[in-house]
């Protein structure tokens, strides 16, 4: 279950509450019965690896098409027989 941070708008009391997603938000401060406000902070998520950015997915697919095209040209040029090597002298 997620933990939500609340702060009272009247007395400034701050606390965390563990609630289900389906639970209603708290509205009354436990200290002074004032109005509560939900606090939003940064989340602790990091994305590691490739594929999370627009440029990552596009550069990967473009590189594959270029490498497959270059391998086709290599195979067509390498179909010619290689010249005979001269015998090695001892």
Coordinates of N, CA and C in Angstrom, one line a residue:
X1 N 0.8 -1.2 0.0 CA 0.0 0.0 0.0 C 0.9 1.2 0.0
X2 N 0.5 2.3 -0.7 CA 1.3 3.5 -0.8 C 1.2 4.3 0.5
X3 N 2.2 5.1 0.7 CA 2.3 6.0 1.8 C 2.1 7.5 1.3
X4 N 1.1 8.2 1.9 CA 0.9 9.6 1.4 C 1.3 10.5 2.5
X5 N 1.8 11.7 2.1 CA 2.2 12.7 3.1 C 1.1 13.8 3.1
X6 N 0.7 14.2 4.3 CA -0.3 15.2 4.5 C 0.3 16.3 5.4
X7 N -0.3 17.5 5.2 CA 0.1 18.7 6.0 C -1.2 19.5 6.3
X8 N -1.3 19.9 7.5 CA -2.5 20.7 7.9 C -2.3 22.2 7.4
X9 N -3.3 22.8 6.8 CA -3.2 24.1 6.3 C -3.3 25.2 7.5
X10 N -3.8 24.7 8.6 CA -4.0 25.7 9.7 C -2.9 25.6 10.8
X11 N -2.5 24.5 11.2 CA -1.5 24.4 12.3 C -0.1 24.0 11.7
X12 N -0.1 23.5 10.5 CA 1.2 23.1 9.9 C 1.7 21.7 10.3
X13 N 0.9 20.9 11.0 CA 1.3 19.6 11.4 C 1.4 18.7 10.1
X14 N 2.6 18.0 10.0 CA 2.8 17.1 8.9 C 3.0 15.7 9.3
X15 N 2.4 14.8 8.6 CA 2.5 13.3 8.9 C 2.3 12.5 7.6
X16 N 2.6 11.2 7.8 CA 2.5 10.3 6.7 C 1.3 9.3 7.0
X17 N 0.6 8.9 6.0 CA -0.5 7.9 6.2 C -0.4 6.8 5.2
X18 N -0.5 5.5 5.6 CA -0.5 4.4 4.7 C -1.9 4.1 4.4
X19 N -2.3 4.3 3.1 CA -3.6 4.1 2.6 C -3.7 3.3 1.4
X20 N -4.8 2.6 1.1 CA -5.0 1.9 -0.1 C -5.4 2.9 -1.2
X21 N -5.3 2.4 -2.4 CA -5.7 3.3 -3.5 C -7.1 3.6 -3.5
X22 N -7.9 2.7 -3.0 CA -9.4 2.9 -3.0 C -9.9 3.7 -1.8
X23 N -9.0 4.0 -0.8 CA -9.4 4.8 0.4 C -9.5 6.2 0.0
X24 N -10.5 6.9 0.6 CA -10.7 8.3 0.4 C -9.5 9.1 1.1
X25 N -9.2 10.3 0.5 CA -8.1 11.1 1.1 C -8.6 11.6 2.5
X26 N -7.6 11.8 3.4 CA -7.9 12.3 4.7 C -8.2 13.8 4.6
X27 N -9.1 14.3 5.4 CA -9.5 15.7 5.3 C -9.4 16.5 6.6
X28 N -9.3 15.8 7.7 CA -9.3 16.5 9.0 C -8.0 16.2 9.7
X29 N -7.3 17.2 10.2 CA -6.0 17.1 10.9 C -6.3 16.4 12.3
X30 N -5.4 15.4 12.6 CA -5.6 14.7 13.9 C -5.2 15.6 15.1
X31 N -4.5 16.7 14.9 CA -4.0 17.6 16.0 C -5.1 18.7 16.3
X32 N -5.6 19.4 15.2 CA -6.4 20.5 15.4 C -7.8 20.4 14.7
X33 N -8.0 19.3 14.0 CA -9.2 19.1 13.2 C -9.3 20.1 12.0
X34 N -8.2 20.7 11.6 CA -8.1 21.6 10.5 C -8.2 20.9 9.2
X35 N -8.1 21.6 8.1 CA -8.1 21.1 6.7 C -6.7 20.5 6.4
X36 N -6.7 19.3 5.8 CA -5.5 18.7 5.4 C -5.3 18.9 3.9
X37 N -4.0 18.9 3.5 CA -3.6 19.0 2.1 C -2.6 17.9 1.9
X38 N -2.8 17.2 0.7 CA -1.9 16.1 0.4 C -0.6 16.8 -0.2
X39 N 0.6 16.3 0.3 CA 1.9 16.8 -0.2 C 2.4 15.8 -1.3
X40 N 2.9 16.4 -2.3 CA 3.5 15.7 -3.4 C 5.0 15.9 -3.5
X41 N 5.7 14.9 -3.6 CA 7.2 15.0 -3.7 C 7.7 14.2 -4.9
X42 N 9.0 14.2 -5.0 CA 9.6 13.5 -6.1 C 9.6 12.0 -5.8
X43 N 9.5 11.2 -6.9 CA 9.4 9.7 -6.7 C 10.8 9.2 -6.9
X44 N 11.1 8.0 -6.4 CA 12.4 7.4 -6.5 C 12.5 6.4 -7.6
X45 N 12.3 6.8 -8.9 CA 12.4 5.9 -10.0 C 13.5 6.3 -10.9
X46 N 14.4 5.4 -11.3 CA 15.4 5.7 -12.2 C 15.3 4.7 -13.4
X47 N 15.5 5.1 -14.6 CA 15.5 4.3 -15.7 C 16.9 4.0 -16.2
X48 N 17.3 2.8 -16.1 CA 18.6 2.4 -16.5 C 18.6 1.6 -17.8
X49 N 19.5 1.7 -18.7 CA 19.6 1.0 -19.9 C 19.1 1.8 -21.1
X50 N 19.1 1.2 -22.2 CA 18.6 1.9 -23.4 C 17.2 1.6 -23.7
X51 N 16.6 2.4 -24.6 CA 15.2 2.2 -24.9 C 14.2 3.1 -24.2
X52 N 14.7 3.9 -23.3 CA 13.8 4.8 -22.5 C 13.7 6.2 -23.1
X53 N 14.5 6.5 -24.1 CA 14.4 7.8 -24.7 C 14.1 7.6 -26.2
X54 N 13.5 8.6 -26.8 CA 13.1 8.6 -28.2 C 14.2 8.4 -29.1
X55 N 15.4 9.0 -28.8 CA 16.5 8.8 -29.7 C 17.2 7.4 -29.6
X56 N 17.0 6.7 -28.4 CA 17.6 5.4 -28.3 C 16.9 4.4 -29.2
X57 N 15.6 4.4 -29.3 CA 14.9 3.4 -30.2 C 15.1 3.7 -31.6
X58 N 15.3 5.0 -32.0 CA 15.4 5.3 -33.4 C 16.8 5.1 -33.9
X59 N 17.8 5.4 -33.1 CA 19.2 5.1 -33.6 C 19.5 3.6 -33.7
X60 N 18.9 2.8 -32.8 CA 19.1 1.4 -32.9 C 18.5 0.8 -34.1
X61 N 17.3 1.2 -34.5 CA 16.7 0.6 -35.7 C 17.4 1.1 -37.0
X62 N 17.9 2.4 -37.0 CA 18.6 2.9 -38.2 C 19.9 2.2 -38.4
X63 N 20.6 1.9 -37.3 CA 21.9 1.3 -37.4 C 21.7 -0.2 -37.9
X64 N 20.7 -0.8 -37.6 CA 20.4 -2.2 -38.1 C 20.2 -2.2 -39.6
X65 N 19.5 -1.2 -40.1 CA 19.2 -1.2 -41.6 C 20.5 -0.8 -42.3
X66 N 21.3 0.0 -41.8 CA 22.6 0.4 -42.4 C 23.6 -0.8 -42.4
X67 N 23.6 -1.6 -41.3 CA 24.6 -2.7 -41.3 C 24.1 -3.8 -42.2
X68 N 22.8 -4.0 -42.3 CA 22.3 -5.1 -43.2 C 22.5 -4.7 -44.6
X69 N 22.5 -3.4 -45.0 CA 22.7 -3.0 -46.3 C 24.2 -3.1 -46.7
X70 N 25.1 -2.8 -45.7 CA 26.5 -2.9 -46.0 C 26.9 -4.3 -46.1
X71 N 26.3 -5.2 -45.3 CA 26.6 -6.6 -45.4 C 26.2 -7.2 -46.8
X72 N 25.2 -6.7 -47.4 CA 24.8 -7.1 -48.7 C 25.8 -6.8 -49.7
X73 N 26.3 -5.5 -49.6 CA 27.3 -5.1 -50.6 C 28.6 -5.9 -50.4
X74 N 29.0 -6.2 -49.2 CA 30.2 -7.0 -48.9 C 30.1 -8.4 -49.5
X75 N 28.9 -9.0 -49.4 CA 28.8 -10.3 -49.9 C 28.8 -10.3 -51.4
X76 N 28.3 -9.3 -52.1 CA 28.3 -9.3 -53.5 C 29.7 -9.0 -54.1
X77 N 30.5 -8.2 -53.4 CA 31.9 -8.0 -53.8 C 32.8 -9.1 -53.4
X78 N 32.5 -9.9 -52.4 CA 33.4 -10.9 -51.9 C 33.1 -12.2 -52.7
X79 N 32.2 -12.2 -53.7 CA 31.9 -13.4 -54.5 C 33.0 -13.6 -55.5
X80 N 33.9 -12.7 -55.8 CA 35.0 -12.8 -56.7 C 36.0 -13.7 -56.1
X81 N 36.7 -14.6 -56.9 CA 37.7 -15.4 -56.3 C 38.9 -14.6 -55.9
X82 N 39.6 -15.0 -54.9 CA 40.8 -14.2 -54.4 C 41.9 -14.6 -55.3
X83 N 42.9 -13.7 -55.5 CA 44.1 -14.1 -56.3 C 44.9 -15.1 -55.6
X84 N 45.6 -15.9 -56.3 CA 46.4 -17.0 -55.7 C 47.6 -16.4 -55.0
X85 N 47.9 -16.9 -53.8 CA 49.0 -16.4 -53.1 C 50.3 -17.0 -53.5
X86 N 51.3 -16.2 -53.5 CA 52.6 -16.7 -53.9 C 53.1 -17.7 -52.8
X87 N 53.9 -18.7 -53.2 CA 54.4 -19.7 -52.3 C 55.4 -19.0 -51.3
X88 N 55.3 -19.4 -50.1 CA 56.2 -18.8 -49.1 C 57.6 -19.4 -49.2
X89 N 58.6 -18.6 -49.2 CA 60.0 -19.1 -49.3 C 60.6 -19.2 -47.9
X90 N 61.3 -20.3 -47.7 CA 61.9 -20.5 -46.3 C 63.3 -19.9 -46.2

